[in-house]
Amino acid sequence: NNANGSIRANSPSGQKLMSNSRRLNNNNNEDDISWMANYEIKFDSCHAMTQFAGGEGNNNKNEGSSVYTQRVVKYRLCPSGSCSSNCNGGGEYVVDMMEFVRSYSEYVQEKKEQACENVAE
């Protein structure tokens, strides 16, 4: 729910976020995410990684070499209602930081719209 800062995994925003994420320690490369209906996405940590891109070798000083920082969010997929950071039966994922922020913002907006619709009925 929105009160604890988590995103329902089966919401449109949660599904979009999951589709753009990479699971950490995924030994069996499981792509089926239908089991996540009763799970929540919970923020864990942010990371910034400096990466180097460019030509072959480091001797090409002016030929397309560049340094950039990639910012990612690590999050956990936890059973709904669990408030512990050590959730069992879920997993750890990473995604681009802007994608996480965008998905979280969309989810908050979806929840506000749903609350307004509920009041209107």
mmCIF file of C-alpha atoms in Angstrom:
data_model
loop_
_atom_site.group_PDB
_atom_site.id
_atom_site.type_symbol
_atom_site.label_atom_id
_atom_site.label_comp_id
_atom_site.label_asym_id
_atom_site.label_seq_id
_atom_site.Cartn_x
_atom_site.Cartn_y
_atom_site.Cartn_z
ATOM 1 C CA ASN A 1 0.000 0.000 0.000
ATOM 2 C CA ASN A 2 0.974 3.615 -0.371
ATOM 3 C CA ALA A 3 1.319 4.254 3.381
ATOM 4 C CA ASN A 4 4.521 2.230 3.641
ATOM 5 C CA GLY A 5 5.981 3.392 0.332
ATOM 6 C CA SER A 6 5.564 0.094 -1.473
ATOM 7 C CA ILE A 7 4.070 -0.558 -4.903
ATOM 8 C CA ARG A 8 1.648 -3.431 -5.509
ATOM 9 C CA ALA A 9 3.483 -5.752 -7.874
ATOM 10 C CA ASN A 10 0.329 -6.565 -9.856
ATOM 11 C CA SER A 11 -0.569 -2.884 -10.436
ATOM 12 C CA PRO A 12 0.092 -1.443 -13.909
ATOM 13 C CA SER A 13 3.032 0.578 -12.525
ATOM 14 C CA GLY A 14 4.409 -2.464 -10.689
ATOM 15 C CA GLN A 15 4.171 -4.677 -13.747
ATOM 16 C CA LYS A 16 5.904 -2.066 -15.889
ATOM 17 C CA LEU A 17 8.678 -1.691 -13.322
ATOM 18 C CA MET A 18 9.159 -5.457 -13.079
ATOM 19 C CA SER A 19 9.363 -5.774 -16.861
ATOM 20 C CA ASN A 20 12.245 -3.263 -16.936
ATOM 21 C CA SER A 21 14.154 -4.789 -14.015
ATOM 22 C CA ARG A 22 16.849 -7.394 -13.684
ATOM 23 C CA ARG A 23 16.606 -9.942 -10.873
ATOM 24 C CA LEU A 24 19.741 -10.392 -8.819
ATOM 25 C CA ASN A 25 20.949 -13.970 -8.227
ATOM 26 C CA ASN A 26 18.526 -15.387 -10.777
ATOM 27 C CA ASN A 27 20.081 -18.780 -11.416
ATOM 28 C CA ASN A 28 17.148 -20.292 -13.277
ATOM 29 C CA ASN A 29 16.263 -17.207 -15.402
ATOM 30 C CA GLU A 30 12.590 -17.489 -14.468
ATOM 31 C CA ASP A 31 10.537 -15.131 -16.626
ATOM 32 C CA ASP A 32 7.088 -16.163 -15.350
ATOM 33 C CA ILE A 33 5.930 -13.409 -12.985
ATOM 34 C CA SER A 34 2.320 -14.581 -12.515
ATOM 35 C CA TRP A 35 3.149 -15.675 -8.957
ATOM 36 C CA MET A 36 3.704 -12.064 -7.830
ATOM 37 C CA ALA A 37 0.023 -11.079 -7.517
ATOM 38 C CA ASN A 38 0.189 -10.859 -3.712
ATOM 39 C CA TYR A 39 3.588 -9.173 -3.543
ATOM 40 C CA GLU A 40 4.768 -5.609 -3.036
ATOM 41 C CA ILE A 41 7.796 -3.795 -4.434
ATOM 42 C CA LYS A 42 9.795 -2.243 -1.590
ATOM 43 C CA PHE A 43 12.682 0.181 -2.048
ATOM 44 C CA ASP A 44 15.975 -1.086 -0.618
ATOM 45 C CA SER A 45 18.849 1.183 -1.710
ATOM 46 C CA CYS A 46 20.324 3.474 -4.373
ATOM 47 C CA HIS A 47 23.654 2.993 -6.106
ATOM 48 C CA ALA A 48 25.752 5.055 -8.503
ATOM 49 C CA MET A 49 28.262 3.228 -10.655
ATOM 50 C CA THR A 50 30.913 4.908 -12.764
ATOM 51 C CA GLN A 51 31.251 3.200 -16.110
ATOM 52 C CA PHE A 52 33.683 3.625 -18.950
ATOM 53 C CA ALA A 53 32.702 3.384 -22.593
ATOM 54 C CA GLY A 54 34.738 3.915 -25.679
ATOM 55 C CA GLY A 55 37.138 2.480 -28.214
ATOM 56 C CA GLU A 56 39.456 -0.473 -27.976
ATOM 57 C CA GLY A 57 42.119 0.015 -25.321
ATOM 58 C CA ASN A 58 42.873 3.162 -23.362
ATOM 59 C CA ASN A 59 45.402 4.681 -25.774
ATOM 60 C CA ASN A 60 42.722 6.352 -27.929
ATOM 61 C CA LYS A 61 42.397 9.556 -25.927
ATOM 62 C CA ASN A 62 40.170 11.429 -28.372
ATOM 63 C CA GLU A 63 38.274 8.624 -30.086
ATOM 64 C CA GLY A 64 34.866 8.300 -28.425
ATOM 65 C CA SER A 65 35.916 7.352 -24.943
ATOM 66 C CA SER A 66 33.628 8.562 -22.191
ATOM 67 C CA VAL A 67 32.895 8.137 -18.535
ATOM 68 C CA TYR A 68 29.343 8.130 -17.245
ATOM 69 C CA THR A 69 27.502 7.386 -14.035
ATOM 70 C CA GLN A 70 24.705 4.865 -14.030
ATOM 71 C CA ARG A 71 22.226 5.299 -11.172
ATOM 72 C CA VAL A 72 20.184 2.286 -10.119
ATOM 73 C CA VAL A 73 17.717 1.360 -7.416
ATOM 74 C CA LYS A 74 17.797 -1.997 -5.682
ATOM 75 C CA TYR A 75 14.387 -3.129 -4.476
ATOM 76 C CA ARG A 76 12.835 -6.204 -2.960
ATOM 77 C CA LEU A 77 9.730 -8.076 -3.974
ATOM 78 C CA CYS A 78 8.055 -9.049 -0.692
ATOM 79 C CA PRO A 79 4.816 -10.809 0.274
ATOM 80 C CA SER A 80 2.044 -8.229 0.784
ATOM 81 C CA GLY A 81 1.783 -6.967 4.313
ATOM 82 C CA SER A 82 5.312 -7.867 5.365
ATOM 83 C CA CYS A 83 7.130 -4.919 6.859
ATOM 84 C CA SER A 84 10.546 -6.479 7.348
ATOM 85 C CA SER A 85 13.425 -5.704 5.023
ATOM 86 C CA ASN A 86 14.316 -9.407 5.041
ATOM 87 C CA CYS A 87 11.311 -10.732 3.173
ATOM 88 C CA ASN A 88 11.205 -14.448 2.498
ATOM 89 C CA GLY A 89 9.889 -15.867 -0.741
ATOM 90 C CA GLY A 90 10.562 -12.777 -2.829
ATOM 91 C CA GLY A 91 13.634 -11.550 -4.613
ATOM 92 C CA GLU A 92 16.017 -8.670 -5.153
ATOM 93 C CA TYR A 93 15.923 -6.590 -8.322
ATOM 94 C CA VAL A 94 17.732 -3.614 -9.840
ATOM 95 C CA VAL A 95 16.375 -1.021 -12.238
ATOM 96 C CA ASP A 96 17.389 2.373 -13.562
ATOM 97 C CA MET A 97 16.706 5.016 -10.897
ATOM 98 C CA MET A 98 14.550 7.185 -13.170
ATOM 99 C CA GLU A 99 12.418 4.162 -14.084
ATOM 100 C CA PHE A 100 11.830 3.435 -10.402
ATOM 101 C CA VAL A 101 10.932 7.060 -9.620
ATOM 102 C CA ARG A 102 8.600 7.200 -12.637
ATOM 103 C CA SER A 103 6.855 3.954 -11.651
ATOM 104 C CA TYR A 104 6.486 5.016 -8.027
ATOM 105 C CA SER A 105 5.035 8.397 -9.071
ATOM 106 C CA GLU A 106 2.582 6.692 -11.437
ATOM 107 C CA TYR A 107 1.540 4.294 -8.676
ATOM 108 C CA VAL A 108 0.904 7.138 -6.219
ATOM 109 C CA GLN A 109 -1.217 8.877 -8.870
ATOM 110 C CA GLU A 110 -3.146 5.648 -9.568
ATOM 111 C CA LYS A 111 -3.897 5.292 -5.845
ATOM 112 C CA LYS A 112 -5.127 8.904 -5.600
ATOM 113 C CA GLU A 113 -7.384 8.443 -8.623
ATOM 114 C CA GLN A 114 -8.783 5.199 -7.182
ATOM 115 C CA ALA A 115 -9.475 6.905 -3.850
ATOM 116 C CA CYS A 116 -11.328 9.727 -5.636
ATOM 117 C CA GLU A 117 -13.379 7.214 -7.645
ATOM 118 C CA ASN A 118 -14.268 5.352 -4.445
ATOM 119 C CA VAL A 119 -15.469 8.562 -2.792
ATOM 120 C CA ALA A 120 -17.490 9.544 -5.881
ATOM 121 C CA GLU A 121 -19.360 6.198 -5.818
#
